[in-house]
PDB file of C-alpha atoms in Angstrom:
ATOM      1  CA  UNK A   1     165.933-170.596 -68.006  1.00 53.00           C
ATOM      2  CA  UNK A   2     167.325-171.998 -71.264  1.00 59.00           C
ATOM      3  CA  UNK A   3     169.993-174.654 -70.972  1.00 54.00           C
ATOM      4  CA  UNK A   4     173.415-174.287 -72.540  1.00 52.00           C
ATOM      5  CA  UNK A   5     172.614-176.970 -75.126  1.00 51.00           C
ATOM      6  CA  UNK A   6     169.391-175.223 -76.193  1.00 53.00           C
ATOM      7  CA  UNK A   7     171.261-171.938 -76.581  1.00 52.00           C
ATOM      8  CA  UNK A   8     174.121-173.294 -78.634  1.00 57.00           C
ATOM      9  CA  UNK A   9     172.075-175.374 -81.035  1.00 67.00           C
ATOM     10  CA  UNK A  10     170.022-172.754 -82.855  1.00 86.00           C
ATOM     11  CA  UNK A  11     169.613-173.426 -86.545  1.00 90.00           C
ATOM     12  CA  UNK A  12     169.328-170.710 -89.202  1.00 93.00           C
ATOM     13  CA  UNK A  13     165.525-170.728 -89.194  1.00 95.00           C
ATOM     14  CA  UNK A  14     165.396-170.748 -85.387  1.00 95.00           C
ATOM     15  CA  UNK A  15     167.684-167.705 -85.368  1.00 94.00           C
ATOM     16  CA  UNK A  16     165.455-165.969 -87.946  1.00 95.00           C
ATOM     17  CA  UNK A  17     162.376-166.598 -85.766  1.00 97.00           C
ATOM     18  CA  UNK A  18     164.195-165.337 -82.674  1.00 96.00           C
ATOM     19  CA  UNK A  19     165.259-162.202 -84.578  1.00 94.00           C
ATOM     20  CA  UNK A  20     161.616-161.527 -85.469  1.00 95.00           C
ATOM     21  CA  UNK A  21     160.505-162.039 -81.854  1.00 96.00           C
ATOM     22  CA  UNK A  22     163.255-159.715 -80.585  1.00 95.00           C
ATOM     23  CA  UNK A  23     162.164-157.098 -83.135  1.00 93.00           C
ATOM     24  CA  UNK A  24     158.590-157.141 -81.794  1.00 91.00           C
ATOM     25  CA  UNK A  25     157.459-153.854 -80.287  1.00 78.00           C
ATOM     26  CA  UNK A  26     157.882-153.693 -76.523  1.00 76.00           C
ATOM     27  CA  UNK A  27     156.727-156.863 -74.831  1.00 77.00           C
ATOM     28  CA  UNK A  28     154.461-157.836 -77.745  1.00 90.00           C
ATOM     29  CA  UNK A  29     153.846-161.552 -78.217  1.00 95.00           C
ATOM     30  CA  UNK A  30     153.482-162.731 -81.823  1.00 97.00           C
ATOM     31  CA  UNK A  31     151.435-165.489 -83.415  1.00 96.00           C
ATOM     32  CA  UNK A  32     152.847-168.045 -85.824  1.00 97.00           C
ATOM     33  CA  UNK A  33     150.917-166.267 -88.590  1.00 96.00           C
ATOM     34  CA  UNK A  34     152.622-162.949 -87.805  1.00 96.00           C
ATOM     35  CA  UNK A  35     156.098-164.487 -87.726  1.00 97.00           C
ATOM     36  CA  UNK A  36     155.383-166.486 -90.879  1.00 98.00           C
ATOM     37  CA  UNK A  37     154.244-163.306 -92.660  1.00 96.00           C
ATOM     38  CA  UNK A  38     157.479-161.526 -91.754  1.00 96.00           C
ATOM     39  CA  UNK A  39     159.699-164.445 -92.759  1.00 97.00           C
ATOM     40  CA  UNK A  40     157.785-165.213 -95.967  1.00 96.00           C
ATOM     41  CA  UNK A  41     158.609-161.728 -97.261  1.00 94.00           C
ATOM     42  CA  UNK A  42     162.256-162.837 -97.642  1.00 92.00           C
ATOM     43  CA  UNK A  43     162.019-166.581 -98.228  1.00 94.00           C
ATOM     44  CA  UNK A  44     159.746-169.326 -99.481  1.00 96.00           C
ATOM     45  CA  UNK A  45     158.633-170.995 -96.258  1.00 96.00           C
ATOM     46  CA  UNK A  46     155.557-172.955 -95.237  1.00 97.00           C
ATOM     47  CA  UNK A  47     153.350-171.843 -92.371  1.00 97.00           C
ATOM     48  CA  UNK A  48     153.632-175.313 -90.806  1.00 97.00           C
ATOM     49  CA  UNK A  49     157.425-175.096 -90.872  1.00 97.00           C
ATOM     50  CA  UNK A  50     157.336-171.858 -88.877  1.00 97.00           C
ATOM     51  CA  UNK A  51     154.805-173.412 -86.483  1.00 97.00           C
ATOM     52  CA  UNK A  52     157.111-176.409 -85.917  1.00 97.00           C
ATOM     53  CA  UNK A  53     160.146-174.191 -85.325  1.00 97.00           C
ATOM     54  CA  UNK A  54     158.289-172.010 -82.834  1.00 97.00           C
ATOM     55  CA  UNK A  55     157.042-175.075 -80.972  1.00 96.00           C
ATOM     56  CA  UNK A  56     160.609-176.401 -80.868  1.00 95.00           C
ATOM     57  CA  UNK A  57     161.847-173.068 -79.466  1.00 96.00           C
ATOM     58  CA  UNK A  58     159.165-173.305 -76.759  1.00 96.00           C
ATOM     59  CA  UNK A  59     160.323-176.836 -75.849  1.00 95.00           C
ATOM     60  CA  UNK A  60     163.906-175.549 -75.685  1.00 93.00           C
ATOM     61  CA  UNK A  61     162.574-172.876 -73.291  1.00 93.00           C
ATOM     62  CA  UNK A  62     163.853-170.050 -75.491  1.00 94.00           C
ATOM     63  CA  UNK A  63     160.358-168.600 -75.995  1.00 95.00           C
ATOM     64  CA  UNK A  64     157.200-168.438 -73.928  1.00 95.00           C
ATOM     65  CA  UNK A  65     154.034-169.822 -75.444  1.00 95.00           C
ATOM     66  CA  UNK A  66     150.668-168.537 -74.255  1.00 94.00           C
ATOM     67  CA  UNK A  67     147.198-169.501 -75.448  1.00 94.00           C
ATOM     68  CA  UNK A  68     145.192-166.776 -77.210  1.00 91.00           C
ATOM     69  CA  UNK A  69     141.893-168.267 -78.312  1.00 92.00           C
ATOM     70  CA  UNK A  70     142.691-171.090 -80.724  1.00 91.00           C
ATOM     71  CA  UNK A  71     146.200-169.813 -81.429  1.00 91.00           C
ATOM     72  CA  UNK A  72     149.349-169.345 -79.380  1.00 94.00           C
ATOM     73  CA  UNK A  73     151.346-166.166 -78.907  1.00 96.00           C
ATOM     74  CA  UNK A  74     155.113-166.332 -78.518  1.00 97.00           C
ATOM     75  CA  UNK A  75     157.745-164.014 -77.077  1.00 95.00           C
ATOM     76  CA  UNK A  76     161.463-164.403 -76.491  1.00 95.00           C
ATOM     77  CA  UNK A  77     162.182-165.561 -72.947  1.00 93.00           C
ATOM     78  CA  UNK A  78     165.306-163.401 -72.755  1.00 92.00           C
ATOM     79  CA  UNK A  79     166.846-160.553 -74.698  1.00 91.00           C
ATOM     80  CA  UNK A  80     169.346-161.055 -77.507  1.00 90.00           C
ATOM     81  CA  UNK A  81     172.075-159.603 -75.246  1.00 90.00           C
ATOM     82  CA  UNK A  82     171.200-161.978 -72.402  1.00 91.00           C
ATOM     83  CA  UNK A  83     171.171-164.990 -74.726  1.00 89.00           C
ATOM     84  CA  UNK A  84     174.539-163.982 -76.217  1.00 86.00           C
ATOM     85  CA  UNK A  85     176.060-163.500 -72.765  1.00 87.00           C
ATOM     86  CA  UNK A  86     174.787-166.938 -71.787  1.00 86.00           C
ATOM     87  CA  UNK A  87     176.398-168.478 -74.860  1.00 84.00           C
ATOM     88  CA  UNK A  88     179.703-166.844 -73.982  1.00 85.00           C
ATOM     89  CA  UNK A  89     179.500-168.048 -70.368  1.00 85.00           C
ATOM     90  CA  UNK A  90     178.553-171.564 -71.475  1.00 83.00           C
ATOM     91  CA  UNK A  91     181.534-171.672 -73.802  1.00 82.00           C
ATOM     92  CA  UNK A  92     183.977-170.468 -71.145  1.00 85.00           C
ATOM     93  CA  UNK A  93     182.728-173.016 -68.591  1.00 83.00           C
ATOM     94  CA  UNK A  94     184.123-175.767 -70.814  1.00 79.00           C
ATOM     95  CA  UNK A  95     187.679-174.442 -70.407  1.00 79.00           C
ATOM     96  CA  UNK A  96     190.097-174.839 -67.513  1.00 76.00           C
ATOM     97  CA  UNK A  97     190.901-171.571 -65.679  1.00 73.00           C
ATOM     98  CA  UNK A  98     194.152-170.978 -67.627  1.00 73.00           C
ATOM     99  CA  UNK A  99     192.475-171.745 -70.940  1.00 83.00           C
ATOM    100  CA  UNK A 100     189.614-169.385 -70.097  1.00 83.00           C
ATOM    101  CA  UNK A 101     192.051-166.502 -69.697  1.00 84.00           C
ATOM    102  CA  UNK A 102     193.730-167.412 -72.976  1.00 86.00           C
ATOM    103  CA  UNK A 103     190.359-167.567 -74.758  1.00 84.00           C
ATOM    104  CA  UNK A 104     189.314-164.172 -73.355  1.00 85.00           C
ATOM    105  CA  UNK A 105     192.600-162.577 -74.408  1.00 86.00           C
ATOM    106  CA  UNK A 106     192.251-164.051 -77.903  1.00 87.00           C
ATOM    107  CA  UNK A 107     188.707-162.691 -78.116  1.00 85.00           C
ATOM    108  CA  UNK A 108     189.811-159.198 -77.100  1.00 88.00           C
ATOM    109  CA  UNK A 109     192.775-159.246 -79.493  1.00 90.00           C
ATOM    110  CA  UNK A 110     190.372-159.892 -82.386  1.00 90.00           C
ATOM    111  CA  UNK A 111     187.730-157.406 -81.185  1.00 90.00           C
ATOM    112  CA  UNK A 112     187.040-154.169 -83.017  1.00 93.00           C
ATOM    113  CA  UNK A 113     187.949-150.824 -81.464  1.00 92.00           C
ATOM    114  CA  UNK A 114     184.247-150.271 -80.727  1.00 94.00           C
ATOM    115  CA  UNK A 115     183.973-153.642 -78.969  1.00 91.00           C
ATOM    116  CA  UNK A 116     187.095-152.948 -76.887  1.00 90.00           C
ATOM    117  CA  UNK A 117     185.692-149.535 -75.912  1.00 93.00           C
ATOM    118  CA  UNK A 118     182.400-151.161 -74.880  1.00 91.00           C
ATOM    119  CA  UNK A 119     184.289-153.739 -72.792  1.00 90.00           C
ATOM    120  CA  UNK A 120     186.305-150.978 -71.102  1.00 91.00           C
ATOM    121  CA  UNK A 121     183.108-149.081 -70.258  1.00 93.00           C
ATOM    122  CA  UNK A 122     181.499-152.248 -68.864  1.00 89.00           C
ATOM    123  CA  UNK A 123     184.559-153.063 -66.749  1.00 89.00           C
ATOM    124  CA  UNK A 124     184.753-149.486 -65.455  1.00 91.00           C
ATOM    125  CA  UNK A 125     181.060-149.644 -64.501  1.00 92.00           C
ATOM    126  CA  UNK A 126     181.770-152.788 -62.466  1.00 90.00           C
ATOM    127  CA  UNK A 127     184.445-150.906 -60.483  1.00 86.00           C
ATOM    128  CA  UNK A 128     182.080-148.076 -59.566  1.00 80.00           C
TER     129      UNK A 128
END
């Protein structure tokens, strides 16, 4: 399971790679070449840079890395929603109990109507 420090320290390129892995069909694992091809459509980026970033994500335990012949295939270890929830939990752990409540209230006050509705549905589901 990824650590809180590995979750919170994603750079822009790491996030772009994770987005591509999350967009993969089903449980499909992608090669560096496939991710590089997708990213290179929008930016000038070297294959070796993508390879380094994907290796770093594997060391951070954010992706799985499996051998496929001479190459590796990668897939996200957890969903985008799970990673986001982990980031939120990691952030709240750093606060004292009173401060946690204050932070949650501040978050909800700034949330959109759609986000508040989603939170209400999630809380109602917990009560069922």
